[in-house]
Every structure is written in C-alpha cells, then in structure tokens.
JSON list of C-alpha atoms in Angstrom, two decimals:
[
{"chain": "A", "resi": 1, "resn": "UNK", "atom": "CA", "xyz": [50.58, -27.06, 53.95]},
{"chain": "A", "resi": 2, "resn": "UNK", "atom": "CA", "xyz": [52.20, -26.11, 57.50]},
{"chain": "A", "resi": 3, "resn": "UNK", "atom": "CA", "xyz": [50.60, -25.27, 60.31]},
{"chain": "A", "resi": 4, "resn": "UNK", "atom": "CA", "xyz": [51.07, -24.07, 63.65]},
{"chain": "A", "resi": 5, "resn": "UNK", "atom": "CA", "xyz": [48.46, -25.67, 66.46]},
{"chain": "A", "resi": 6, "resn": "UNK", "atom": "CA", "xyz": [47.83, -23.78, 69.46]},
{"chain": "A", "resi": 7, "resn": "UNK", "atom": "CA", "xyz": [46.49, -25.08, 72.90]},
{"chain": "A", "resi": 8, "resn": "UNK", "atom": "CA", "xyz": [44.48, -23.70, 75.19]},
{"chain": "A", "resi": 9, "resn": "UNK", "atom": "CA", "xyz": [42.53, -21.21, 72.77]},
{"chain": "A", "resi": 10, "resn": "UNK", "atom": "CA", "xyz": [41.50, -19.77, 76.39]},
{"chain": "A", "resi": 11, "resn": "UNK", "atom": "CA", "xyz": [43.01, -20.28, 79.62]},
{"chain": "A", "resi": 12, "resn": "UNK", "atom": "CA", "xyz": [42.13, -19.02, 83.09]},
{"chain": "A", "resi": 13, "resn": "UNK", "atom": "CA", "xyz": [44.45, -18.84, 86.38]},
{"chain": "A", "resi": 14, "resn": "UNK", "atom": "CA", "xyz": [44.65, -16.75, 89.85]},
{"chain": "A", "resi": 15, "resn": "UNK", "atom": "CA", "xyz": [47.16, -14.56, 89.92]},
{"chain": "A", "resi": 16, "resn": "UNK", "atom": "CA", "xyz": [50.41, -15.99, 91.53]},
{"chain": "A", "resi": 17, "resn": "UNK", "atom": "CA", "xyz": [50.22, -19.30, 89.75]},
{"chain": "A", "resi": 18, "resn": "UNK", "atom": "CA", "xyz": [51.54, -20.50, 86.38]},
{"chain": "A", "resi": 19, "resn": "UNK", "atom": "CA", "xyz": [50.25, -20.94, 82.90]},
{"chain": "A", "resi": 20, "resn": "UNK", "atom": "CA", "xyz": [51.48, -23.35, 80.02]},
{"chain": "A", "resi": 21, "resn": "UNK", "atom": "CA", "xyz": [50.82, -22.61, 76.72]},
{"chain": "A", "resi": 22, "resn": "UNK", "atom": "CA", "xyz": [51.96, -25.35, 74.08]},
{"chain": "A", "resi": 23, "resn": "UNK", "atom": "CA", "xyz": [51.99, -25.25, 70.09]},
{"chain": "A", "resi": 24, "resn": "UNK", "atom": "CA", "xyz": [53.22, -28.06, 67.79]},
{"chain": "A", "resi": 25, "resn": "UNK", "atom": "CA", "xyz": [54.13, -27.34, 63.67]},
{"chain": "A", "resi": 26, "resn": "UNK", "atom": "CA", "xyz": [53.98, -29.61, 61.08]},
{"chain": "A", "resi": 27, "resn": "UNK", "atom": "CA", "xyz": [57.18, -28.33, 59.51]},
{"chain": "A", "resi": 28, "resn": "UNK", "atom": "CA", "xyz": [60.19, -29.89, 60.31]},
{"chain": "A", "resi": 29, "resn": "UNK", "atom": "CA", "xyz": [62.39, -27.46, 58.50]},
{"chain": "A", "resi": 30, "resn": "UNK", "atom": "CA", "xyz": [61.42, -25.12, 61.66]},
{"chain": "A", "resi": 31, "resn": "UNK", "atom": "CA", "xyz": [64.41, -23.86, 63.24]},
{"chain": "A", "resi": 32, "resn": "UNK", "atom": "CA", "xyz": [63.32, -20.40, 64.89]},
{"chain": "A", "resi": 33, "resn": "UNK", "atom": "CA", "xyz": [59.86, -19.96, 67.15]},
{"chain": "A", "resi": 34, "resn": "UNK", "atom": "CA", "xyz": [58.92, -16.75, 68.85]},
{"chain": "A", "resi": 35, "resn": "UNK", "atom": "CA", "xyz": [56.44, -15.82, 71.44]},
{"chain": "A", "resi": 36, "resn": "UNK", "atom": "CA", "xyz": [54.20, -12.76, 70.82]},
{"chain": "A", "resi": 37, "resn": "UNK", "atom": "CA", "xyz": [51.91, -10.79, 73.24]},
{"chain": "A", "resi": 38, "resn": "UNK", "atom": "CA", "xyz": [49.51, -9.19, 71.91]},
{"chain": "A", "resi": 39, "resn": "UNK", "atom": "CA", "xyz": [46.99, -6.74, 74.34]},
{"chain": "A", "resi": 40, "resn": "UNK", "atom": "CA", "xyz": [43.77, -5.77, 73.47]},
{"chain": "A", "resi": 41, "resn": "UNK", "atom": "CA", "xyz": [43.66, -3.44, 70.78]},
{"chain": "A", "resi": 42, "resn": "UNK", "atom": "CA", "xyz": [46.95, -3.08, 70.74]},
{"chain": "A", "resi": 43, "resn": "UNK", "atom": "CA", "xyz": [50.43, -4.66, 68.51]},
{"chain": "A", "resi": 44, "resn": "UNK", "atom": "CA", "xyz": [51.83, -8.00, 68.69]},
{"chain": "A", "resi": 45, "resn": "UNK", "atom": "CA", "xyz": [54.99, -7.27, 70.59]},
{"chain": "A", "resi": 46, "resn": "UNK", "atom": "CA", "xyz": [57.90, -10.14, 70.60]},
{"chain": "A", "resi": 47, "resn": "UNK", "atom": "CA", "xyz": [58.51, -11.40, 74.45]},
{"chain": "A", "resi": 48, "resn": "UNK", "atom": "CA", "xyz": [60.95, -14.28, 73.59]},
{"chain": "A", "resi": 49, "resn": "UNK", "atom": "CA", "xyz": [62.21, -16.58, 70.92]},
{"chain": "A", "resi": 50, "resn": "UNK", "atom": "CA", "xyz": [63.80, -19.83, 70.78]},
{"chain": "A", "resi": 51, "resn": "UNK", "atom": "CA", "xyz": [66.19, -21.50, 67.89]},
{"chain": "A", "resi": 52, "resn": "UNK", "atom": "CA", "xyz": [66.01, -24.87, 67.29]},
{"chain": "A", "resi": 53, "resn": "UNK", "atom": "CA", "xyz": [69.80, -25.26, 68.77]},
{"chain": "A", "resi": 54, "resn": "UNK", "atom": "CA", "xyz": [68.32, -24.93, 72.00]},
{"chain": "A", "resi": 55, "resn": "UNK", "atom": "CA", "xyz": [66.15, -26.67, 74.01]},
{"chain": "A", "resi": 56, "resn": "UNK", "atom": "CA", "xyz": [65.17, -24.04, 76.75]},
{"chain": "A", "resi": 57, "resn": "UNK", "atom": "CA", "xyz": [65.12, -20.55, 77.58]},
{"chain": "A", "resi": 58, "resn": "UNK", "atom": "CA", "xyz": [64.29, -18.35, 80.32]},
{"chain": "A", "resi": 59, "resn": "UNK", "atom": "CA", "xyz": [63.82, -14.70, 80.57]},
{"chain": "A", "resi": 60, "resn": "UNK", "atom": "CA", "xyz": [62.71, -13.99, 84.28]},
{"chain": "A", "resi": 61, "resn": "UNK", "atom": "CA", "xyz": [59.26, -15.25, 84.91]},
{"chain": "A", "resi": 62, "resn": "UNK", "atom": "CA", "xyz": [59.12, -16.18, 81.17]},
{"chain": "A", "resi": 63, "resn": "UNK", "atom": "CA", "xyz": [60.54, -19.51, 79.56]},
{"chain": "A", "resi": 64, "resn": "UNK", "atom": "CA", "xyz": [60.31, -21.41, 76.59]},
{"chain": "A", "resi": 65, "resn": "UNK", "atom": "CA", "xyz": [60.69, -25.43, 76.15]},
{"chain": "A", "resi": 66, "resn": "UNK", "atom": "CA", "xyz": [61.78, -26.76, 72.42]},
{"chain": "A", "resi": 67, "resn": "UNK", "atom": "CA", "xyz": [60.94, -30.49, 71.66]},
{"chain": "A", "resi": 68, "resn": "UNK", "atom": "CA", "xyz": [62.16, -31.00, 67.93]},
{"chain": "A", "resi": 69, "resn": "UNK", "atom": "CA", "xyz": [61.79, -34.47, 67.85]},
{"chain": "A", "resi": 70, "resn": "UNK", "atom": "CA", "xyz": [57.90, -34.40, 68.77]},
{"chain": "A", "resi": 71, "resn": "UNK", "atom": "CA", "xyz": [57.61, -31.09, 66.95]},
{"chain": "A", "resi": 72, "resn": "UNK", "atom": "CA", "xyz": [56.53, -28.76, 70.15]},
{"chain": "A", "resi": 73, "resn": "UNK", "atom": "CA", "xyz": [57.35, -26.23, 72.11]},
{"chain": "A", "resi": 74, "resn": "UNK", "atom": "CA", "xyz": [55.64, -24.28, 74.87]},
{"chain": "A", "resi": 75, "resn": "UNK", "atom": "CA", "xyz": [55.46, -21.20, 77.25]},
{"chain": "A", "resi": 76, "resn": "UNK", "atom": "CA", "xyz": [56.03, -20.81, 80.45]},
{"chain": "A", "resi": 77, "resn": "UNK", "atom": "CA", "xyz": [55.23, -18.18, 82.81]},
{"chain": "A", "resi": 78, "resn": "UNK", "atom": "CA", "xyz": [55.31, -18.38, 86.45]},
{"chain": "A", "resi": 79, "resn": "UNK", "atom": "CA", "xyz": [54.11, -16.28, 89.08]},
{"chain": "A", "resi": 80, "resn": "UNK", "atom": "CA", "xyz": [51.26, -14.80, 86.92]},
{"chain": "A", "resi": 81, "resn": "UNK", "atom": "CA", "xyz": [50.62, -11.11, 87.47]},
{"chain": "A", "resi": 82, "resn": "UNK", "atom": "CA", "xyz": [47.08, -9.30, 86.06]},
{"chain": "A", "resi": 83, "resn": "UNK", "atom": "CA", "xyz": [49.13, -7.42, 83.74]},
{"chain": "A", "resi": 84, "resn": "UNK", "atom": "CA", "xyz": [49.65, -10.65, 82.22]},
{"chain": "A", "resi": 85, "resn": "UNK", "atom": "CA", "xyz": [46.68, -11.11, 80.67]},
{"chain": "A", "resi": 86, "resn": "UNK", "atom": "CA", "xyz": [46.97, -10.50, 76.87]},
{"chain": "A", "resi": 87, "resn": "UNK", "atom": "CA", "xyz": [46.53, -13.17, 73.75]},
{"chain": "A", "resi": 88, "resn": "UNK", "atom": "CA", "xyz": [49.65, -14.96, 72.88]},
{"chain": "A", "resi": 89, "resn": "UNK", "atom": "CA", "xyz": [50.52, -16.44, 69.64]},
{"chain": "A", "resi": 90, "resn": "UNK", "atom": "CA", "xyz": [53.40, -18.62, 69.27]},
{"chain": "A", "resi": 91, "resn": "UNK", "atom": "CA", "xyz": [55.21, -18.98, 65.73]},
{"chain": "A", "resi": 92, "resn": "UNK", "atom": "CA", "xyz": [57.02, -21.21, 63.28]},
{"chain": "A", "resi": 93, "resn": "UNK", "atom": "CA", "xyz": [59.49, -20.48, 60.74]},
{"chain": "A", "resi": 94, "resn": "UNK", "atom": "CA", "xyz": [62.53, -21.09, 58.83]},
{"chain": "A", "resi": 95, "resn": "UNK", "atom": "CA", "xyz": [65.23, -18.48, 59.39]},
{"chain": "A", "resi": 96, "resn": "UNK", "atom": "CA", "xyz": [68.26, -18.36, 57.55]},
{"chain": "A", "resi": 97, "resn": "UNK", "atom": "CA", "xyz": [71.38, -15.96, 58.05]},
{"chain": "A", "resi": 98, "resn": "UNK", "atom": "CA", "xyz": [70.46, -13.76, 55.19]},
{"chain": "A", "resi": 99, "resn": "UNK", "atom": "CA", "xyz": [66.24, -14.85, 54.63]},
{"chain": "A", "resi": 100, "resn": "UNK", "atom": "CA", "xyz": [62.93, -15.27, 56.02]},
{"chain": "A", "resi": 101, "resn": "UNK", "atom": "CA", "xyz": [60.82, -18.50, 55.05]},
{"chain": "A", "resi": 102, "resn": "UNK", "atom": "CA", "xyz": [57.23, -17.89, 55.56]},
{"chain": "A", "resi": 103, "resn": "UNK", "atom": "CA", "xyz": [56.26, -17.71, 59.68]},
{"chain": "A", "resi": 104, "resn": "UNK", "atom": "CA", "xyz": [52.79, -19.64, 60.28]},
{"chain": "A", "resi": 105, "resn": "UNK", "atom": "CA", "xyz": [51.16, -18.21, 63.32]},
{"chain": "A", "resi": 106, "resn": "UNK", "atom": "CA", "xyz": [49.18, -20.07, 66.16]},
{"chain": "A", "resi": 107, "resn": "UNK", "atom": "CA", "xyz": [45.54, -19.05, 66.50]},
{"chain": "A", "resi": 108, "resn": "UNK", "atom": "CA", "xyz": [46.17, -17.57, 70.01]},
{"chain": "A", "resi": 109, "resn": "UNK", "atom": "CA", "xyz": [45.71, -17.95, 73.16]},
{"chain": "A", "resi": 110, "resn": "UNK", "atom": "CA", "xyz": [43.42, -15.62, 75.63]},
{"chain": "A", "resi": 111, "resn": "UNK", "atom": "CA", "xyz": [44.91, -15.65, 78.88]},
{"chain": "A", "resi": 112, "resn": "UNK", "atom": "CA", "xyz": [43.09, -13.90, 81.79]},
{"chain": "A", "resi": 113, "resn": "UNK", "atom": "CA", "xyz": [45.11, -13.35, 84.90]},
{"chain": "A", "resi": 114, "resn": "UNK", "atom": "CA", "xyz": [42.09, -13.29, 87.76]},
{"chain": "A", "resi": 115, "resn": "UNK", "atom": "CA", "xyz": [43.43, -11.04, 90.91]},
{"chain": "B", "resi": 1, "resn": "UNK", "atom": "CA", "xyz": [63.47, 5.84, 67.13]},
{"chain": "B", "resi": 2, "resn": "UNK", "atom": "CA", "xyz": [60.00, 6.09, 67.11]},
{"chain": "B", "resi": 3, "resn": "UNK", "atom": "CA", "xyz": [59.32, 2.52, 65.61]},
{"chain": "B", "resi": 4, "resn": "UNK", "atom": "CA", "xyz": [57.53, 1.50, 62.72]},
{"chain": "B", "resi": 5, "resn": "UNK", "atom": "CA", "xyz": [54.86, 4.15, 62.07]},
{"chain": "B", "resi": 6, "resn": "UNK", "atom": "CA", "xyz": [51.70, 3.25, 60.31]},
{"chain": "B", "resi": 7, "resn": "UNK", "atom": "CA", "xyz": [49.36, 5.41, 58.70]},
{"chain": "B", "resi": 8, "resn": "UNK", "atom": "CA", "xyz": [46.46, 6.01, 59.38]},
{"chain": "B", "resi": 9, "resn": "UNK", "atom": "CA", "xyz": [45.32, 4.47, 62.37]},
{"chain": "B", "resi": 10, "resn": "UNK", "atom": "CA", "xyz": [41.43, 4.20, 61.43]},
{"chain": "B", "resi": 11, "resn": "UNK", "atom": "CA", "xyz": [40.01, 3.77, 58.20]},
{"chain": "B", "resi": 12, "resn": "UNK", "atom": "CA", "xyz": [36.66, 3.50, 57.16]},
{"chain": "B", "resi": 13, "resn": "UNK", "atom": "CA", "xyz": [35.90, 3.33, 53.37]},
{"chain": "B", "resi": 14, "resn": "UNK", "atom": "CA", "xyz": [32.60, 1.90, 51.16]},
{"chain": "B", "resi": 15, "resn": "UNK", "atom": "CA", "xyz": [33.17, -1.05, 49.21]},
{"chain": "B", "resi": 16, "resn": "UNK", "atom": "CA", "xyz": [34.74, -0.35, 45.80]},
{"chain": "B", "resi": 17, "resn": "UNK", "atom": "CA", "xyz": [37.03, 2.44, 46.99]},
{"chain": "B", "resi": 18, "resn": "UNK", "atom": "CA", "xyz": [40.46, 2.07, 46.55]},
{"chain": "B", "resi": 19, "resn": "UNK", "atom": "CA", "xyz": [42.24, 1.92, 50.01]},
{"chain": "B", "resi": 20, "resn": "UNK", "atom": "CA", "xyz": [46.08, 2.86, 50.59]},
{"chain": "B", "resi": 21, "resn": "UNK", "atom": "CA", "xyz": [47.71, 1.59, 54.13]},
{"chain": "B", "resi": 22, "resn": "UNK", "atom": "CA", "xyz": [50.84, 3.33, 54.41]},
{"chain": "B", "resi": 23, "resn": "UNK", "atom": "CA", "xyz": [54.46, 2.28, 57.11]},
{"chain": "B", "resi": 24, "resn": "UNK", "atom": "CA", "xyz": [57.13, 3.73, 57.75]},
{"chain": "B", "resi": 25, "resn": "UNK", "atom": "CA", "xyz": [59.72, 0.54, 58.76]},
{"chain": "B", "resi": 26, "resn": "UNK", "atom": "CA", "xyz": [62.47, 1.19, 61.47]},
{"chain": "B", "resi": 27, "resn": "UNK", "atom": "CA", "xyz": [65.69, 2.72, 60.41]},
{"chain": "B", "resi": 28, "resn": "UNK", "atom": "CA", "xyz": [67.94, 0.53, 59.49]},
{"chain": "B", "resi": 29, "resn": "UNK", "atom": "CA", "xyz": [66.17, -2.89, 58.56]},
{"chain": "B", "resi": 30, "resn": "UNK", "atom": "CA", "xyz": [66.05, -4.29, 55.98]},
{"chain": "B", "resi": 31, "resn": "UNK", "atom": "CA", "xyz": [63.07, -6.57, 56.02]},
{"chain": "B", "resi": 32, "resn": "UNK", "atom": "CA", "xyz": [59.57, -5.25, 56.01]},
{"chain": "B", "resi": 33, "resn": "UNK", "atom": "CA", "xyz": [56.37, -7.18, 56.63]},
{"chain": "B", "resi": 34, "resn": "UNK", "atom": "CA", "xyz": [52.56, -6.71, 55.97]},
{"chain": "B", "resi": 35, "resn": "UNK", "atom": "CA", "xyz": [50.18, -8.50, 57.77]},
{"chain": "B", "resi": 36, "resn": "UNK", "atom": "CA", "xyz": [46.70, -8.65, 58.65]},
{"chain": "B", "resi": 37, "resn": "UNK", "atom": "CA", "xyz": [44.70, -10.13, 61.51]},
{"chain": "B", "resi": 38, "resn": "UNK", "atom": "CA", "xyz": [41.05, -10.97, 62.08]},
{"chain": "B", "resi": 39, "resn": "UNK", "atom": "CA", "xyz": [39.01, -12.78, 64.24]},
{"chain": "B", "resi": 40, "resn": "UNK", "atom": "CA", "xyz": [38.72, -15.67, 61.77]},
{"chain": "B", "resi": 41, "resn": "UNK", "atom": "CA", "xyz": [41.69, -16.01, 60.30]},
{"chain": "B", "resi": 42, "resn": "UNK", "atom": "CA", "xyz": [44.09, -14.92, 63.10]},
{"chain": "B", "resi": 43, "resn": "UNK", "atom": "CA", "xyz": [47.15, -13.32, 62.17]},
{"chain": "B", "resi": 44, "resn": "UNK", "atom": "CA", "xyz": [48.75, -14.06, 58.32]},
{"chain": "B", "resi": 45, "resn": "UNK", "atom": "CA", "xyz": [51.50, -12.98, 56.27]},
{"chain": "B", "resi": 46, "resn": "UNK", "atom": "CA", "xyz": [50.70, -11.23, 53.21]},
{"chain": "B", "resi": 47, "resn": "UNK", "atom": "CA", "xyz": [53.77, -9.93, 51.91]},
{"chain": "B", "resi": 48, "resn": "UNK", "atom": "CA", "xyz": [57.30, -9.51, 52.85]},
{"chain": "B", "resi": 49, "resn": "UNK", "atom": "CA", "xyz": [59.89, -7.23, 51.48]},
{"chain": "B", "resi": 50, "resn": "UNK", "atom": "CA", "xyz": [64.11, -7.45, 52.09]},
{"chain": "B", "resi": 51, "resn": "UNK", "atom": "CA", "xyz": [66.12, -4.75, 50.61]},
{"chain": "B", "resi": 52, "resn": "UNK", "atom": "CA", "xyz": [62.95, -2.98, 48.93]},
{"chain": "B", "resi": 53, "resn": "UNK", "atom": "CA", "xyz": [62.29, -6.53, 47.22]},
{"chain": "B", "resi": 54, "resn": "UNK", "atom": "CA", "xyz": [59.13, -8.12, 47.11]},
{"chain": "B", "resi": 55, "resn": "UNK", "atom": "CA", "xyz": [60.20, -12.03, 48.32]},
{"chain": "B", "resi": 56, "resn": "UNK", "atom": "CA", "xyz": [57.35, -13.64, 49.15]},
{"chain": "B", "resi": 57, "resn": "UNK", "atom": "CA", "xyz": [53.49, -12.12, 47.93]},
{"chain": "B", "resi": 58, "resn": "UNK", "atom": "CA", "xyz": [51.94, -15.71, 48.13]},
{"chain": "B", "resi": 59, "resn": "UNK", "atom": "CA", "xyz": [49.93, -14.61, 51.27]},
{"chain": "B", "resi": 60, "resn": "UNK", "atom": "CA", "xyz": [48.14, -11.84, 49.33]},
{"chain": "B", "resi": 61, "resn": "UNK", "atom": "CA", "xyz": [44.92, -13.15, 49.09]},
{"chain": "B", "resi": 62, "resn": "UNK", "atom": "CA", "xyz": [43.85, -11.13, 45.69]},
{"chain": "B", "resi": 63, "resn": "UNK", "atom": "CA", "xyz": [44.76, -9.02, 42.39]},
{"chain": "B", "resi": 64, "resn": "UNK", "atom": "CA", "xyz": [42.91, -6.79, 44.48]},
{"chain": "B", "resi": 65, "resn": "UNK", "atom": "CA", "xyz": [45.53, -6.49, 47.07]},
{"chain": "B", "resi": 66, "resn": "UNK", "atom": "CA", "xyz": [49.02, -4.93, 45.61]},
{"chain": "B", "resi": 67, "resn": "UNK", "atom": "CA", "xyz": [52.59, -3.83, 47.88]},
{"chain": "B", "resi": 68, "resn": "UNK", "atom": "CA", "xyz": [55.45, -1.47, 47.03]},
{"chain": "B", "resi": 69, "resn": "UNK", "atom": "CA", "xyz": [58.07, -0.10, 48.58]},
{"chain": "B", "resi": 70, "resn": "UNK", "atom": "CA", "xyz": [59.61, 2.48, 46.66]},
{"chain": "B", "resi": 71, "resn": "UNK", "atom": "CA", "xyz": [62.39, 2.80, 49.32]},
{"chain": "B", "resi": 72, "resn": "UNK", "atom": "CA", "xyz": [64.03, 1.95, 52.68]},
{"chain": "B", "resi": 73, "resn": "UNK", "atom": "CA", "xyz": [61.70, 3.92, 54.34]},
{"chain": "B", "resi": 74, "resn": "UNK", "atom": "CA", "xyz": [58.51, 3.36, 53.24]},
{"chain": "B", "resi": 75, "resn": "UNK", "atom": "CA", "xyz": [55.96, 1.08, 51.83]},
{"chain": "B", "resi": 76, "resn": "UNK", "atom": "CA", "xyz": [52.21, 1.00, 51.09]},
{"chain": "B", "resi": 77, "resn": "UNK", "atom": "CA", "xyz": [49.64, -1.71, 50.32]},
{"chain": "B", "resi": 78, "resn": "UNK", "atom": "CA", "xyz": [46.72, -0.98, 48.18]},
{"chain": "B", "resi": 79, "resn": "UNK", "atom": "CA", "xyz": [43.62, -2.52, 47.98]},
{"chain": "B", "resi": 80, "resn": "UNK", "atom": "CA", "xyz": [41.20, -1.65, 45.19]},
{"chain": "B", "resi": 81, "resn": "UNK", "atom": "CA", "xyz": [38.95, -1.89, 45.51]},
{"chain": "B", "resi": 82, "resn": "UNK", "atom": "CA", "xyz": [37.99, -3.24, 48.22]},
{"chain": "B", "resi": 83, "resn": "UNK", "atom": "CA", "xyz": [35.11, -5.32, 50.06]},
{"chain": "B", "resi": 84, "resn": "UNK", "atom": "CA", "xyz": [33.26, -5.63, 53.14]},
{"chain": "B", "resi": 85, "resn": "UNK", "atom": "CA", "xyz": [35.57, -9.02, 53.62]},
{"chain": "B", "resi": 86, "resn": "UNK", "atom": "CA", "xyz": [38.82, -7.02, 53.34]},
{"chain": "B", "resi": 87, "resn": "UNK", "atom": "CA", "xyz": [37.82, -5.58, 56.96]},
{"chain": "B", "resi": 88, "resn": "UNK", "atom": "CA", "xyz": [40.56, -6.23, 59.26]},
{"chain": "B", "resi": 89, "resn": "UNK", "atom": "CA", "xyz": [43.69, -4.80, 61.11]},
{"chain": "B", "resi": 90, "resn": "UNK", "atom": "CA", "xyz": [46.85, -4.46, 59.21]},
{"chain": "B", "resi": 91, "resn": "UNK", "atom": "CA", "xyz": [50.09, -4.51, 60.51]},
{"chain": "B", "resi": 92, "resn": "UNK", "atom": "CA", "xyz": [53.44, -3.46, 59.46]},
{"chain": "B", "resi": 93, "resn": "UNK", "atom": "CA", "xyz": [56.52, -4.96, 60.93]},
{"chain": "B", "resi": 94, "resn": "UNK", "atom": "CA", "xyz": [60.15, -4.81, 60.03]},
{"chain": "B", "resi": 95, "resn": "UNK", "atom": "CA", "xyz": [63.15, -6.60, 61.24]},
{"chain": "B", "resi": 96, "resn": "UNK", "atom": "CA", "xyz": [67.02, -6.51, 60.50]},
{"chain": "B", "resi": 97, "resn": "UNK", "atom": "CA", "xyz": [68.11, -10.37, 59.62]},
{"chain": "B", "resi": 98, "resn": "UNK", "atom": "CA", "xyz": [71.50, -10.37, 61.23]},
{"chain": "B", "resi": 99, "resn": "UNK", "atom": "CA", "xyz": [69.87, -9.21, 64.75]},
{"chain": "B", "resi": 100, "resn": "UNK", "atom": "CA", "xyz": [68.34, -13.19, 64.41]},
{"chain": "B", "resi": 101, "resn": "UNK", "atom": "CA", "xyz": [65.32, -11.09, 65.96]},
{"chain": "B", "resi": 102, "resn": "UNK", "atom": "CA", "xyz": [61.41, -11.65, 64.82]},
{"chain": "B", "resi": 103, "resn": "UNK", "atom": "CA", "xyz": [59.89, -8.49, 63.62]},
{"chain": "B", "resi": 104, "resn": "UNK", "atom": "CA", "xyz": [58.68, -5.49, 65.72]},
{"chain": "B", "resi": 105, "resn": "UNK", "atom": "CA", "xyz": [55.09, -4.31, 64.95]},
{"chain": "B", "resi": 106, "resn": "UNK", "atom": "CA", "xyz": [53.56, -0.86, 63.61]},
{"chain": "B", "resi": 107, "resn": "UNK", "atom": "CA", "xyz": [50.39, 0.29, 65.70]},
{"chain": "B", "resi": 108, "resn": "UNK", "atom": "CA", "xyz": [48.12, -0.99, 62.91]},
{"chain": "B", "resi": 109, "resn": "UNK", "atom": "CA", "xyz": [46.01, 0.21, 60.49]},
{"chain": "B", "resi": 110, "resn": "UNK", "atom": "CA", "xyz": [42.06, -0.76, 61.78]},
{"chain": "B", "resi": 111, "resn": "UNK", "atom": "CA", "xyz": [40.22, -0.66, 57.83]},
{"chain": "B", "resi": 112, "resn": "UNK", "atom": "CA", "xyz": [36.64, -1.03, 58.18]},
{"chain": "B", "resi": 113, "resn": "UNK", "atom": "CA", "xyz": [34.98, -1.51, 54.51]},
{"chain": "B", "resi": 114, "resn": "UNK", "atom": "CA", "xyz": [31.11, -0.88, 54.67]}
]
C-alpha cells in the first residue's frame, strides 16, 4: 500500500541554524502535501502545504521543496528559534476539488532547538 | 469560533466498557475527520465524513470501533468495548474542501483503557 517515509526520526541543531526535514511517498497520484507541528501534548496544527503544481514555497523562515519526479519533498526552516522545537509530520494525499483520498502520515520527526 | 471542540479531554475506562469520544467540527465545513495517534503507530486515519457521510471507514481498525454523525455539528466514535490496545489519543479534525486547506485539529481526546 502507500506510504509516507520520514527522515531524520530525530534531529538536533543550535539555535540560529537550519534544519531539513525530507519525506518521500510511494504514491504517485499525490498531488497535495502538508506540514504539521505538533508540540508536546498538544494538536497537530497545519504550518504549510504544498500542491503538486508547485515546486516551492516559502512562508517566512518556513519553506517547502516538491520533487515529483523522485517522489520527495522536504522542510525547510532557517534561523531556528527554541520555540521551534516540536515533532513534525509531513503528509501525502490525493485532493480533489470536491474529495479527500486517504492522507498517509510520516512517522515524525523530533526536532530539538538547543539555545 | 472556538475550533473544533472535543469531548472529553481525559478518559480512563476498564476494558470491556463501552467508550464514546465526542467533536464538535468547525462551523461551516463540511469534512470531518477521526484520527488517532500512538507511539507505535504514529498518526492514522480512521474515518472521514463529508456532508454527514461516512466516505472512507477503511482505517477503522475493528467492529469494535463505530462513527456517526448525526449532523453538521457533531459526531461521535464509539468503541465497545474496548481494550487495553485501544489506548491512544484521538483527534478530531474538520476542513472545508474548497478552502484547498488540510484539516485543523480538536484538542484530543487522551483514552486510557486499563
């Protein structure tokens, strides 16, 4: 079935510099990918989503990269702050105008901000 | 608007009681999700709902596990009963389709099943 991969599963970096956080899918029918943040004990909240029209996006310190051909796409964020630090899951699905397909998560990724 | 609204926040409940997770979806959408998370498994779709409809309940992982949504505004899953392994946090999330936005999450619903 489809899956989402996820890499790192944890990742570490001082505050000020940047972390990269890539996922590839199996499905090729893909065509919409958010990024979620997700605090401890807290909700998964959406922090920015890509369509498969669209190769790159950037939301302040925040961006996202979209590589159909090989199937991945990645975070960006630069100029890491403590605040930062949170588990991020990136996403697959098929979105249509008027329906959902089924969204496969990533596993997650722990990111700790160190001041 | 306050968001999506879940109810209740904790649970705890033995095994073989019959368990009733309860969301309140944003005004307005029209798609509703249920979800659970755990360490193991991460985060996975169990059931998704667009205009009150049931569209997709292949994530449910049991007969034990059931959905409804009797109207716009609200919708329960059920478990019963339930097991130690149904221990998890459930989420809620709706989303209105011609935003082109992913979902936005309830607080969850923490069920611990001794």
């Amino acid at each position: 079935g489809e899956n989402v991969e996820q890499h790192p599963s944890t990742l570490s970096v001082q505050e000020g510099d940047s972390a990269v956080i890539k996922c590839t899918y199996s499905d090729s029918a893909s065509n919409y990918f958010p990024w979620y943040k997700q605090e401890l004990g807290k909700r998964p909240q959406l922090i920015i989503d890509i369509r498969s029209n669209v190769g790159e996006k950037k939301d302040q310190r925040i961006a996202v990269t979209l590589n159909k051909t090989a199937k991945h796409f990645s975070l960006h964020i630069t100029e890491t702050q403590p605040e930062d630090s949170a588990v991020y899951f990136c996403a697959a699905d098929r979105f249509m105008k008027t329906s959902y397909d089924k969204v496969i998560f990533g596993p997650g990724t722990s990111l700790s901000v160190i001041p | 608007d306050a968001g999506v609204i879940q109810s209740p926040r904790h649970e705890v409940t033995e095994m073989g009681q019959e368990v009733t997770l309860r969301c309140k979806p944003i005004s307005g959408h029209d798609y509703l999700f249920w979800y659970r998370q755990t360490m193991m498994r991460g985060l996975e779709l169990l059931i998704y709902f667009n205009n009150n409809v049931p569209i997709d309940d292949s994530g449910m992982p049991e007969d034990r596990f059931s959905a409804k949504m009797p109207n716009a505004s609200f919708s329960t899953l059920k478990i019963q009963p339930s097991e130690p392994r149904d221990s998890a946090v459930y989420f809620c999330a709706s989303s209105l389709a011609q935003w082109r936005r992913s979902a936005f999450f309830g607080q969850g619903t923490r069920l611990t099943v001794v």
